[in-house]
Amino acid sequence: MAGELYVCATPIGNLEDITFRALRILREADLIAAEDTKRTRALLTHYNIAVPLLSYNEHNRKQRLPTIMAKLKEGGKVVLVSDAGTPGISDPGPLLVAEARKEGFPVIPLPGPSALSAALSICGFDMPQFTFTGFLPRREGEREKLLLELRESGRGVVCYEAPHRIEAALASLAKVWPDAKVVLMRELTKIYEEVLVGSPGQLAAELERNPRRGEMVLVIAGAKDGGQEATPSQDQIRAKVLSLMEAMDKKRAIKEAAAELGVPKRLVYQVVVDLPGRGETD
Ligand code: SAM
């Protein structure tokens, strides 16, 4: 029999969230390549499945590739799982999938849970199009630049966030997209599942009052999704400041532009930060 690679979604919390087909294929597998063997072992034990596990993660994936490919060449059935949810969505997967396909092995998805689809399904926004950022950039400047671009795109946004970076993410959102409608979903499908809705400022204040940990997804409605009023683009903001600067200094022009366009002063400042003020040399 020819080898086959299955890419299998596993629960993001509640162990019951797994398909009959996934359980059958896991049971029939010759090898399970798992991002987190401890977590996968707990799942397999829960369902009385005894199949050899091989650790396959971001750090060892290149070294593990030959072992997995050898198993496929022997005609084995290999299942790839990540620590939770769907492999390939902010998780290892693409390298093995590409390699297996290159060698002519069938690559078969076993669809199921993902924090992305779970969050979208209950965010309550009608988002025919959206941008999935995965994890937001760690650096404040890069994060704010990206969020500004996303806001201007008019599309809704879904972000994964690490628990220790959620405050920073909300602070960045509050700066560049203060009127955003945000749904923060935490510990989906688990005992302490929680959904918080509000502006970035409201959510940041709530987290300051009562800090939360755990796994989190943010969904932000886009302008076209009824999320907020249309906001001026960076080009419009820049043009406004430039025209005001013909009659006043940069500092006043920023203040004036913010008032006229109805956007936060800080946002205007960010868009024109590279413009020299009158009398400045750079
Ligand atoms: N591949 C996974 C998937 O399909 O959902 C995502 C893996 S990514 C490394 C982990 C991130 O997914 C977490 O930091 C969090 O943002 C999100 N996540 C995973 N499980 C979650 C849960 N139960 N509730 C909320 N967010 C979750």
PDB file of C-alpha atoms and ligand atoms in Angstrom:
ATOM      1  CA  MET A   1       0.000   0.000   0.000  1.00  0.00           C
ATOM      2  CA  ALA A   2       1.244   3.519  -0.792  1.00  0.00           C
ATOM      3  CA  GLY A   3       1.989   5.856   2.076  1.00  0.00           C
ATOM      4  CA  GLU A   4      -0.473   8.603   3.000  1.00  0.00           C
ATOM      5  CA  LEU A   5      -0.105  11.773   5.026  1.00  0.00           C
ATOM      6  CA  TYR A   6      -3.162  12.930   6.988  1.00  0.00           C
ATOM      7  CA  VAL A   7      -3.256  16.435   8.443  1.00  0.00           C
ATOM      8  CA  CYS A   8      -5.551  16.183  11.418  1.00  0.00           C
ATOM      9  CA  ALA A   9      -7.325  18.889  13.434  1.00  0.00           C
ATOM     10  CA  THR A  10      -7.527  18.166  17.171  1.00  0.00           C
ATOM     11  CA  PRO A  11      -9.504  19.836  19.995  1.00  0.00           C
ATOM     12  CA  ILE A  12      -8.582  23.374  21.122  1.00  0.00           C
ATOM     13  CA  GLY A  13      -9.710  22.563  24.654  1.00  0.00           C
ATOM     14  CA  ASN A  14     -12.699  20.279  24.942  1.00  0.00           C
ATOM     15  CA  LEU A  15     -11.610  16.727  24.101  1.00  0.00           C
ATOM     16  CA  GLU A  16     -15.036  15.921  22.676  1.00  0.00           C
ATOM     17  CA  ASP A  17     -14.364  18.270  19.766  1.00  0.00           C
ATOM     18  CA  ILE A  18     -12.912  15.670  17.434  1.00  0.00           C
ATOM     19  CA  THR A  19     -14.491  13.980  14.456  1.00  0.00           C
ATOM     20  CA  PHE A  20     -15.279  10.260  14.135  1.00  0.00           C
ATOM     21  CA  ARG A  21     -13.088  10.166  11.063  1.00  0.00           C
ATOM     22  CA  ALA A  22     -10.130  11.764  12.859  1.00  0.00           C
ATOM     23  CA  LEU A  23     -10.393   9.160  15.639  1.00  0.00           C
ATOM     24  CA  ARG A  24     -10.564   6.300  13.150  1.00  0.00           C
ATOM     25  CA  ILE A  25      -7.544   7.510  11.173  1.00  0.00           C
ATOM     26  CA  LEU A  26      -5.548   8.170  14.374  1.00  0.00           C
ATOM     27  CA  ARG A  27      -6.327   4.620  15.470  1.00  0.00           C
ATOM     28  CA  GLU A  28      -5.241   3.158  12.121  1.00  0.00           C
ATOM     29  CA  ALA A  29      -2.057   5.259  11.890  1.00  0.00           C
ATOM     30  CA  ASP A  30       1.456   3.798  11.807  1.00  0.00           C
ATOM     31  CA  LEU A  31       2.977   7.010  13.113  1.00  0.00           C
ATOM     32  CA  ILE A  32       1.635  10.246  14.588  1.00  0.00           C
ATOM     33  CA  ALA A  33       3.889  13.280  14.154  1.00  0.00           C
ATOM     34  CA  ALA A  34       2.886  15.583  17.022  1.00  0.00           C
ATOM     35  CA  GLU A  35       3.905  19.137  17.842  1.00  0.00           C
ATOM     36  CA  ASP A  36       3.460  18.471  21.563  1.00  0.00           C
ATOM     37  CA  THR A  37       3.695  14.749  22.332  1.00  0.00           C
ATOM     38  CA  LYS A  38       2.483  15.217  25.911  1.00  0.00           C
ATOM     39  CA  ARG A  39      -0.715  16.922  24.844  1.00  0.00           C
ATOM     40  CA  THR A  40      -1.346  14.457  22.023  1.00  0.00           C
ATOM     41  CA  ARG A  41      -0.683  11.522  24.346  1.00  0.00           C
ATOM     42  CA  ALA A  42      -3.398  12.846  26.678  1.00  0.00           C
ATOM     43  CA  LEU A  43      -5.826  12.959  23.747  1.00  0.00           C
ATOM     44  CA  LEU A  44      -4.881   9.452  22.576  1.00  0.00           C
ATOM     45  CA  THR A  45      -5.140   8.030  26.096  1.00  0.00           C
ATOM     46  CA  HIS A  46      -8.586   9.584  26.476  1.00  0.00           C
ATOM     47  CA  TYR A  47      -9.689   7.661  23.371  1.00  0.00           C
ATOM     48  CA  ASN A  48      -7.678   4.477  24.091  1.00  0.00           C
ATOM     49  CA  ILE A  49      -5.471   4.870  21.061  1.00  0.00           C
ATOM     50  CA  ALA A  50      -1.980   3.377  21.156  1.00  0.00           C
ATOM     51  CA  VAL A  51       0.105   4.488  18.179  1.00  0.00           C
ATOM     52  CA  PRO A  52       3.795   5.514  18.127  1.00  0.00           C
ATOM     53  CA  LEU A  53       4.292   9.252  18.521  1.00  0.00           C
ATOM     54  CA  LEU A  54       7.133  11.296  17.096  1.00  0.00           C
ATOM     55  CA  SER A  55       7.808  14.847  18.171  1.00  0.00           C
ATOM     56  CA  TYR A  56       7.587  17.229  15.203  1.00  0.00           C
ATOM     57  CA  ASN A  57       7.775  20.915  15.988  1.00  0.00           C
ATOM     58  CA  GLU A  58       9.151  24.244  14.833  1.00  0.00           C
ATOM     59  CA  HIS A  59      12.591  23.449  16.289  1.00  0.00           C
ATOM     60  CA  ASN A  60      13.160  19.853  15.155  1.00  0.00           C
ATOM     61  CA  ARG A  61      11.044  19.631  11.994  1.00  0.00           C
ATOM     62  CA  LYS A  62      14.012  19.559   9.569  1.00  0.00           C
ATOM     63  CA  GLN A  63      15.727  16.725  11.476  1.00  0.00           C
ATOM     64  CA  ARG A  64      12.456  14.779  11.780  1.00  0.00           C
ATOM     65  CA  LEU A  65      11.545  14.999   8.121  1.00  0.00           C
ATOM     66  CA  PRO A  66      13.698  11.997   6.988  1.00  0.00           C
ATOM     67  CA  THR A  67      12.088   9.660   9.604  1.00  0.00           C
ATOM     68  CA  ILE A  68       8.587  10.687   8.588  1.00  0.00           C
ATOM     69  CA  MET A  69       9.341  10.443   4.872  1.00  0.00           C
ATOM     70  CA  ALA A  70      10.862   6.974   5.426  1.00  0.00           C
ATOM     71  CA  LYS A  71       7.624   5.842   7.063  1.00  0.00           C
ATOM     72  CA  LEU A  72       5.627   7.125   4.082  1.00  0.00           C
ATOM     73  CA  LYS A  73       8.011   5.341   1.688  1.00  0.00           C
ATOM     74  CA  GLU A  74       7.427   2.091   3.578  1.00  0.00           C
ATOM     75  CA  GLY A  75       3.738   2.548   2.758  1.00  0.00           C
ATOM     76  CA  GLY A  76       2.826   3.813   6.215  1.00  0.00           C
ATOM     77  CA  LYS A  77      -0.108   5.951   7.238  1.00  0.00           C
ATOM     78  CA  VAL A  78       1.268   9.070   8.945  1.00  0.00           C
ATOM     79  CA  VAL A  79      -0.900  11.576  10.809  1.00  0.00           C
ATOM     80  CA  LEU A  80       0.324  15.097  11.523  1.00  0.00           C
ATOM     81  CA  VAL A  81      -1.220  16.901  14.503  1.00  0.00           C
ATOM     82  CA  SER A  82      -0.361  20.194  16.174  1.00  0.00           C
ATOM     83  CA  ASP A  83      -0.721  20.818  19.895  1.00  0.00           C
ATOM     84  CA  ALA A  84      -4.288  22.000  19.326  1.00  0.00           C
ATOM     85  CA  GLY A  85      -6.517  22.989  16.428  1.00  0.00           C
ATOM     86  CA  THR A  86      -5.544  22.718  12.793  1.00  0.00           C
ATOM     87  CA  PRO A  87      -1.931  22.178  11.692  1.00  0.00           C
ATOM     88  CA  GLY A  88      -0.756  24.851   9.278  1.00  0.00           C
ATOM     89  CA  ILE A  89      -2.722  27.637  10.983  1.00  0.00           C
ATOM     90  CA  SER A  90       0.019  29.394  12.992  1.00  0.00           C
ATOM     91  CA  ASP A  91       1.357  25.879  13.633  1.00  0.00           C
ATOM     92  CA  PRO A  92       3.855  23.503  11.994  1.00  0.00           C
ATOM     93  CA  GLY A  93       2.650  21.664   8.917  1.00  0.00           C
ATOM     94  CA  PRO A  94       3.523  23.343   5.626  1.00  0.00           C
ATOM     95  CA  LEU A  95       7.066  21.917   5.361  1.00  0.00           C
ATOM     96  CA  LEU A  96       5.967  18.305   5.783  1.00  0.00           C
ATOM     97  CA  VAL A  97       2.943  18.788   3.524  1.00  0.00           C
ATOM     98  CA  ALA A  98       5.120  20.266   0.770  1.00  0.00           C
ATOM     99  CA  GLU A  99       7.711  17.514   1.076  1.00  0.00           C
ATOM    100  CA  ALA A 100       5.130  14.697   1.046  1.00  0.00           C
ATOM    101  CA  ARG A 101       3.405  16.187  -1.987  1.00  0.00           C
ATOM    102  CA  LYS A 102       6.732  16.671  -3.772  1.00  0.00           C
ATOM    103  CA  GLU A 103       7.445  12.960  -3.284  1.00  0.00           C
ATOM    104  CA  GLY A 104       4.037  12.091  -4.709  1.00  0.00           C
ATOM    105  CA  PHE A 105       2.263  10.988  -1.501  1.00  0.00           C
ATOM    106  CA  PRO A 106      -1.395  11.916  -1.082  1.00  0.00           C
ATOM    107  CA  VAL A 107      -1.921  14.613   1.557  1.00  0.00           C
ATOM    108  CA  ILE A 108      -5.371  14.328   3.079  1.00  0.00           C
ATOM    109  CA  PRO A 109      -6.991  16.877   5.418  1.00  0.00           C
ATOM    110  CA  LEU A 110      -9.008  15.796   8.440  1.00  0.00           C
ATOM    111  CA  PRO A 111     -10.848  19.064   9.111  1.00  0.00           C
ATOM    112  CA  GLY A 112     -12.051  20.050  12.534  1.00  0.00           C
ATOM    113  CA  PRO A 113     -11.488  22.611  15.267  1.00  0.00           C
ATOM    114  CA  SER A 114      -9.479  25.776  14.961  1.00  0.00           C
ATOM    115  CA  ALA A 115      -9.469  28.811  17.250  1.00  0.00           C
ATOM    116  CA  LEU A 116      -9.831  30.864  14.050  1.00  0.00           C
ATOM    117  CA  SER A 117     -13.131  29.342  12.921  1.00  0.00           C
ATOM    118  CA  ALA A 118     -14.443  29.014  16.494  1.00  0.00           C
ATOM    119  CA  ALA A 119     -13.832  32.733  17.104  1.00  0.00           C
ATOM    120  CA  LEU A 120     -15.343  33.777  13.782  1.00  0.00           C
ATOM    121  CA  SER A 121     -18.395  31.642  14.402  1.00  0.00           C
ATOM    122  CA  ILE A 122     -19.355  33.506  17.586  1.00  0.00           C
ATOM    123  CA  CYS A 123     -17.960  37.017  17.035  1.00  0.00           C
ATOM    124  CA  GLY A 124     -21.330  38.231  15.810  1.00  0.00           C
ATOM    125  CA  PHE A 125     -19.931  40.351  12.961  1.00  0.00           C
ATOM    126  CA  ASP A 126     -20.915  39.705   9.401  1.00  0.00           C
ATOM    127  CA  MET A 127     -17.447  39.506   7.865  1.00  0.00           C
ATOM    128  CA  PRO A 128     -17.645  38.261   4.274  1.00  0.00           C
ATOM    129  CA  GLN A 129     -13.937  39.085   3.965  1.00  0.00           C
ATOM    130  CA  PHE A 130     -11.411  39.277   6.743  1.00  0.00           C
ATOM    131  CA  THR A 131      -7.676  39.342   7.348  1.00  0.00           C
ATOM    132  CA  PHE A 132      -6.120  36.750   9.600  1.00  0.00           C
ATOM    133  CA  THR A 133      -2.890  38.082  11.085  1.00  0.00           C
ATOM    134  CA  GLY A 134      -1.853  35.052  13.130  1.00  0.00           C
ATOM    135  CA  PHE A 135       0.151  36.471  16.040  1.00  0.00           C
ATOM    136  CA  LEU A 136       0.591  40.239  15.950  1.00  0.00           C
ATOM    137  CA  PRO A 137       4.167  41.570  15.606  1.00  0.00           C
ATOM    138  CA  ARG A 138       5.982  41.823  18.936  1.00  0.00           C
ATOM    139  CA  ARG A 139       7.522  45.209  18.207  1.00  0.00           C
ATOM    140  CA  GLU A 140       5.207  48.068  19.040  1.00  0.00           C
ATOM    141  CA  GLY A 141       6.039  50.087  15.906  1.00  0.00           C
ATOM    142  CA  GLU A 142       5.488  47.163  13.536  1.00  0.00           C
ATOM    143  CA  ARG A 143       2.315  46.162  15.353  1.00  0.00           C
ATOM    144  CA  GLU A 144       0.847  49.645  15.157  1.00  0.00           C
ATOM    145  CA  LYS A 145       1.789  50.045  11.499  1.00  0.00           C
ATOM    146  CA  LEU A 146       0.072  46.751  10.676  1.00  0.00           C
ATOM    147  CA  LEU A 147      -3.051  47.618  12.698  1.00  0.00           C
ATOM    148  CA  LEU A 148      -3.259  50.984  10.963  1.00  0.00           C
ATOM    149  CA  GLU A 149      -3.060  49.315   7.552  1.00  0.00           C
ATOM    150  CA  LEU A 150      -5.705  46.805   8.579  1.00  0.00           C
ATOM    151  CA  ARG A 151      -8.006  49.535   9.798  1.00  0.00           C
ATOM    152  CA  GLU A 152      -7.660  51.303   6.467  1.00  0.00           C
ATOM    153  CA  SER A 153      -8.399  48.118   4.555  1.00  0.00           C
ATOM    154  CA  GLY A 154     -11.971  48.288   5.880  1.00  0.00           C
ATOM    155  CA  ARG A 155     -11.963  44.526   6.377  1.00  0.00           C
ATOM    156  CA  GLY A 156     -12.458  42.704   9.636  1.00  0.00           C
ATOM    157  CA  VAL A 157      -9.445  41.234  11.374  1.00  0.00           C
ATOM    158  CA  VAL A 158      -8.757  38.106  13.390  1.00  0.00           C
ATOM    159  CA  CYS A 159      -5.599  37.953  15.528  1.00  0.00           C
ATOM    160  CA  TYR A 160      -4.142  35.288  17.742  1.00  0.00           C
ATOM    161  CA  GLU A 161      -2.453  36.692  20.812  1.00  0.00           C
ATOM    162  CA  ALA A 162      -0.226  35.296  23.526  1.00  0.00           C
ATOM    163  CA  PRO A 163      -1.655  35.939  27.009  1.00  0.00           C
ATOM    164  CA  HIS A 164       1.339  37.982  28.159  1.00  0.00           C
ATOM    165  CA  ARG A 165       1.042  40.275  25.130  1.00  0.00           C
ATOM    166  CA  ILE A 166      -2.696  40.975  25.192  1.00  0.00           C
ATOM    167  CA  GLU A 167      -2.337  44.233  27.138  1.00  0.00           C
ATOM    168  CA  ALA A 168       0.240  45.512  24.638  1.00  0.00           C
ATOM    169  CA  ALA A 169      -1.994  44.508  21.717  1.00  0.00           C
ATOM    170  CA  LEU A 170      -4.981  46.358  23.181  1.00  0.00           C
ATOM    171  CA  ALA A 171      -2.821  49.407  23.943  1.00  0.00           C
ATOM    172  CA  SER A 172      -1.692  49.515  20.309  1.00  0.00           C
ATOM    173  CA  LEU A 173      -5.266  49.141  19.110  1.00  0.00           C
ATOM    174  CA  ALA A 174      -6.394  51.914  21.438  1.00  0.00           C
ATOM    175  CA  LYS A 175      -3.786  54.192  19.857  1.00  0.00           C
ATOM    176  CA  VAL A 176      -4.370  53.541  16.190  1.00  0.00           C
ATOM    177  CA  TRP A 177      -7.933  52.203  16.075  1.00  0.00           C
ATOM    178  CA  PRO A 178      -9.634  53.584  19.199  1.00  0.00           C
ATOM    179  CA  ASP A 179     -13.187  53.249  17.882  1.00  0.00           C
ATOM    180  CA  ALA A 180     -12.765  49.609  16.849  1.00  0.00           C
ATOM    181  CA  LYS A 181     -15.428  47.103  17.837  1.00  0.00           C
ATOM    182  CA  VAL A 182     -13.489  44.255  19.369  1.00  0.00           C
ATOM    183  CA  VAL A 183     -14.480  40.824  20.611  1.00  0.00           C
ATOM    184  CA  LEU A 184     -11.917  39.141  22.816  1.00  0.00           C
ATOM    185  CA  MET A 185     -12.440  35.410  23.123  1.00  0.00           C
ATOM    186  CA  ARG A 186     -10.580  33.521  25.776  1.00  0.00           C
ATOM    187  CA  GLU A 187     -10.204  29.815  26.557  1.00  0.00           C
ATOM    188  CA  LEU A 188     -12.708  28.779  23.908  1.00  0.00           C
ATOM    189  CA  THR A 189     -14.327  25.393  24.538  1.00  0.00           C
ATOM    190  CA  LYS A 190     -12.686  25.209  27.992  1.00  0.00           C
ATOM    191  CA  ILE A 191     -14.108  25.588  31.509  1.00  0.00           C
ATOM    192  CA  TYR A 192     -13.283  29.285  31.775  1.00  0.00           C
ATOM    193  CA  GLU A 193     -14.425  30.223  28.280  1.00  0.00           C
ATOM    194  CA  GLU A 194     -15.144  33.938  28.174  1.00  0.00           C
ATOM    195  CA  VAL A 195     -16.191  36.501  25.583  1.00  0.00           C
ATOM    196  CA  LEU A 196     -15.616  40.219  26.160  1.00  0.00           C
ATOM    197  CA  VAL A 197     -16.938  42.884  23.787  1.00  0.00           C
ATOM    198  CA  GLY A 198     -15.968  46.540  23.672  1.00  0.00           C
ATOM    199  CA  SER A 199     -13.628  49.187  22.365  1.00  0.00           C
ATOM    200  CA  PRO A 200      -9.878  48.621  22.819  1.00  0.00           C
ATOM    201  CA  GLY A 201      -9.912  51.137  25.684  1.00  0.00           C
ATOM    202  CA  GLN A 202     -12.826  49.425  27.443  1.00  0.00           C
ATOM    203  CA  LEU A 203     -11.220  45.993  27.099  1.00  0.00           C
ATOM    204  CA  ALA A 204      -7.843  47.274  28.293  1.00  0.00           C
ATOM    205  CA  ALA A 205      -9.522  48.839  31.345  1.00  0.00           C
ATOM    206  CA  GLU A 206     -11.342  45.576  32.079  1.00  0.00           C
ATOM    207  CA  LEU A 207      -8.080  43.601  31.867  1.00  0.00           C
ATOM    208  CA  GLU A 208      -6.378  46.106  34.117  1.00  0.00           C
ATOM    209  CA  ARG A 209      -9.153  45.742  36.703  1.00  0.00           C
ATOM    210  CA  ASN A 210      -9.207  41.999  36.433  1.00  0.00           C
ATOM    211  CA  PRO A 211      -6.190  40.522  34.600  1.00  0.00           C
ATOM    212  CA  ARG A 212      -6.879  37.434  32.482  1.00  0.00           C
ATOM    213  CA  ARG A 213      -4.588  34.700  31.268  1.00  0.00           C
ATOM    214  CA  GLY A 214      -5.187  31.795  28.945  1.00  0.00           C
ATOM    215  CA  GLU A 215      -5.453  31.470  25.185  1.00  0.00           C
ATOM    216  CA  MET A 216      -6.986  34.391  23.374  1.00  0.00           C
ATOM    217  CA  VAL A 217      -8.269  35.454  19.983  1.00  0.00           C
ATOM    218  CA  LEU A 218      -9.252  38.985  19.008  1.00  0.00           C
ATOM    219  CA  VAL A 219     -11.806  39.717  16.317  1.00  0.00           C
ATOM    220  CA  ILE A 220     -12.114  43.309  15.123  1.00  0.00           C
ATOM    221  CA  ALA A 221     -14.986  44.393  12.914  1.00  0.00           C
ATOM    222  CA  GLY A 222     -14.010  46.205   9.738  1.00  0.00           C
ATOM    223  CA  ALA A 223     -15.652  49.453   8.620  1.00  0.00           C
ATOM    224  CA  LYS A 224     -17.616  47.508   6.019  1.00  0.00           C
ATOM    225  CA  ASP A 225     -18.842  45.074   8.645  1.00  0.00           C
ATOM    226  CA  GLY A 226     -20.780  47.704  10.548  1.00  0.00           C
ATOM    227  CA  GLY A 227     -17.841  47.991  12.912  1.00  0.00           C
ATOM    228  CA  GLN A 228     -17.296  51.730  12.854  1.00  0.00           C
ATOM    229  CA  GLU A 229     -17.679  54.863  10.800  1.00  0.00           C
ATOM    230  CA  ALA A 230     -15.448  55.145   7.752  1.00  0.00           C
ATOM    231  CA  THR A 231     -12.177  56.670   8.854  1.00  0.00           C
ATOM    232  CA  PRO A 232      -9.805  58.831   6.824  1.00  0.00           C
ATOM    233  CA  SER A 233      -6.892  57.039   5.182  1.00  0.00           C
ATOM    234  CA  GLN A 234      -3.251  57.761   5.992  1.00  0.00           C
ATOM    235  CA  ASP A 235      -2.968  59.628   2.677  1.00  0.00           C
ATOM    236  CA  GLN A 236      -5.945  61.828   3.573  1.00  0.00           C
ATOM    237  CA  ILE A 237      -4.521  62.558   7.022  1.00  0.00           C
ATOM    238  CA  ARG A 238      -1.141  63.418   5.570  1.00  0.00           C
ATOM    239  CA  ALA A 239      -2.624  65.685   2.915  1.00  0.00           C
ATOM    240  CA  LYS A 240      -4.688  67.501   5.550  1.00  0.00           C
ATOM    241  CA  VAL A 241      -1.653  68.111   7.793  1.00  0.00           C
ATOM    242  CA  LEU A 242       0.441  69.286   4.848  1.00  0.00           C
ATOM    243  CA  SER A 243      -2.190  71.772   3.769  1.00  0.00           C
ATOM    244  CA  LEU A 244      -2.619  73.075   7.348  1.00  0.00           C
ATOM    245  CA  MET A 245       1.157  73.398   7.694  1.00  0.00           C
ATOM    246  CA  GLU A 246       1.117  76.075   5.037  1.00  0.00           C
ATOM    247  CA  ALA A 247      -0.478  78.333   7.625  1.00  0.00           C
ATOM    248  CA  MET A 248       0.759  76.995  10.971  1.00  0.00           C
ATOM    249  CA  ASP A 249       3.492  74.935  12.600  1.00  0.00           C
ATOM    250  CA  LYS A 250       3.439  71.139  12.564  1.00  0.00           C
ATOM    251  CA  LYS A 251       2.305  70.722  16.163  1.00  0.00           C
ATOM    252  CA  ARG A 252      -0.747  72.921  15.679  1.00  0.00           C
ATOM    253  CA  ALA A 253      -1.465  71.370  12.277  1.00  0.00           C
ATOM    254  CA  ILE A 254      -1.592  67.924  13.889  1.00  0.00           C
ATOM    255  CA  LYS A 255      -4.000  69.139  16.559  1.00  0.00           C
ATOM    256  CA  GLU A 256      -6.170  70.907  13.985  1.00  0.00           C
ATOM    257  CA  ALA A 257      -6.183  67.927  11.589  1.00  0.00           C
ATOM    258  CA  ALA A 258      -7.179  65.557  14.387  1.00  0.00           C
ATOM    259  CA  ALA A 259     -10.117  67.806  15.313  1.00  0.00           C
ATOM    260  CA  GLU A 260     -11.258  68.324  11.721  1.00  0.00           C
ATOM    261  CA  LEU A 261     -10.991  64.650  10.739  1.00  0.00           C
ATOM    262  CA  GLY A 262     -12.349  63.341  14.041  1.00  0.00           C
ATOM    263  CA  VAL A 263      -9.380  61.050  14.690  1.00  0.00           C
ATOM    264  CA  PRO A 264      -7.044  60.877  17.693  1.00  0.00           C
ATOM    265  CA  LYS A 265      -4.128  63.324  17.713  1.00  0.00           C
ATOM    266  CA  ARG A 266      -1.752  60.471  18.379  1.00  0.00           C
ATOM    267  CA  LEU A 267      -2.821  58.765  15.159  1.00  0.00           C
ATOM    268  CA  VAL A 268      -2.233  61.920  13.109  1.00  0.00           C
ATOM    269  CA  TYR A 269       1.154  62.312  14.739  1.00  0.00           C
ATOM    270  CA  GLN A 270       2.078  58.773  13.782  1.00  0.00           C
ATOM    271  CA  VAL A 271       1.136  59.262  10.157  1.00  0.00           C
ATOM    272  CA  VAL A 272       3.215  62.438   9.782  1.00  0.00           C
ATOM    273  CA  VAL A 273       6.020  61.624  12.184  1.00  0.00           C
ATOM    274  CA  ASP A 274       8.556  61.689   9.321  1.00  0.00           C
ATOM    275  CA  LEU A 275       7.529  65.168   8.098  1.00  0.00           C
ATOM    276  CA  PRO A 276       9.926  67.910   9.165  1.00  0.00           C
ATOM    277  CA  GLY A 277       8.290  70.715  11.081  1.00  0.00           C
ATOM    278  CA  ARG A 278       8.729  74.275   9.819  1.00  0.00           C
ATOM    279  CA  GLY A 279      12.240  75.447  10.588  1.00  0.00           C
ATOM    280  CA  GLU A 280      13.455  71.897  11.216  1.00  0.00           C
ATOM    281  CA  THR A 281      16.124  70.447   8.959  1.00  0.00           C
ATOM    282  CA  ASP A 282      14.984  66.813   8.896  1.00  0.00           C
TER     283      ASP A 282
HETATM  284  N1  SAM B   1      -3.456  25.801  14.895  1.00  0.00           N
HETATM  285  C1  SAM B   1      -4.210  26.346  15.977  1.00  0.00           C
HETATM  286  C2  SAM B   1      -5.649  26.533  15.542  1.00  0.00           C
HETATM  287  O1  SAM B   1      -6.024  26.068  14.463  1.00  0.00           O
HETATM  288  O2  SAM B   1      -6.424  27.123  16.283  1.00  0.00           O
HETATM  289  C3  SAM B   1      -3.615  27.640  16.499  1.00  0.00           C
HETATM  290  C4  SAM B   1      -2.238  27.486  17.054  1.00  0.00           C
HETATM  291  S1  SAM B   1      -1.517  28.949  17.646  1.00  0.00           S
HETATM  292  C5  SAM B   1       0.120  28.403  17.965  1.00  0.00           C
HETATM  293  C6  SAM B   1      -2.136  29.108  19.269  1.00  0.00           C
HETATM  294  C7  SAM B   1      -3.035  30.317  19.421  1.00  0.00           C
HETATM  295  O3  SAM B   1      -4.351  29.982  19.000  1.00  0.00           O
HETATM  296  C8  SAM B   1      -3.190  30.792  20.852  1.00  0.00           C
HETATM  297  O4  SAM B   1      -2.139  31.653  21.249  1.00  0.00           O
HETATM  298  C9  SAM B   1      -4.515  31.518  20.803  1.00  0.00           C
HETATM  299  O5  SAM B   1      -4.354  32.802  20.222  1.00  0.00           O
HETATM  300  C10 SAM B   1      -5.293  30.626  19.823  1.00  0.00           C
HETATM  301  N2  SAM B   1      -6.035  29.596  20.561  1.00  0.00           N
HETATM  302  C11 SAM B   1      -5.771  28.280  20.618  1.00  0.00           C
HETATM  303  N3  SAM B   1      -6.673  27.658  21.390  1.00  0.00           N
HETATM  304  C12 SAM B   1      -7.524  28.601  21.845  1.00  0.00           C
HETATM  305  C13 SAM B   1      -8.664  28.597  22.693  1.00  0.00           C
HETATM  306  N4  SAM B   1      -9.100  27.477  23.236  1.00  0.00           N
HETATM  307  N5  SAM B   1      -9.293  29.770  22.924  1.00  0.00           N
HETATM  308  C14 SAM B   1      -8.851  30.909  22.387  1.00  0.00           C
HETATM  309  N6  SAM B   1      -7.776  30.974  21.582  1.00  0.00           N
HETATM  310  C15 SAM B   1      -7.121  29.850  21.300  1.00  0.00           C
END
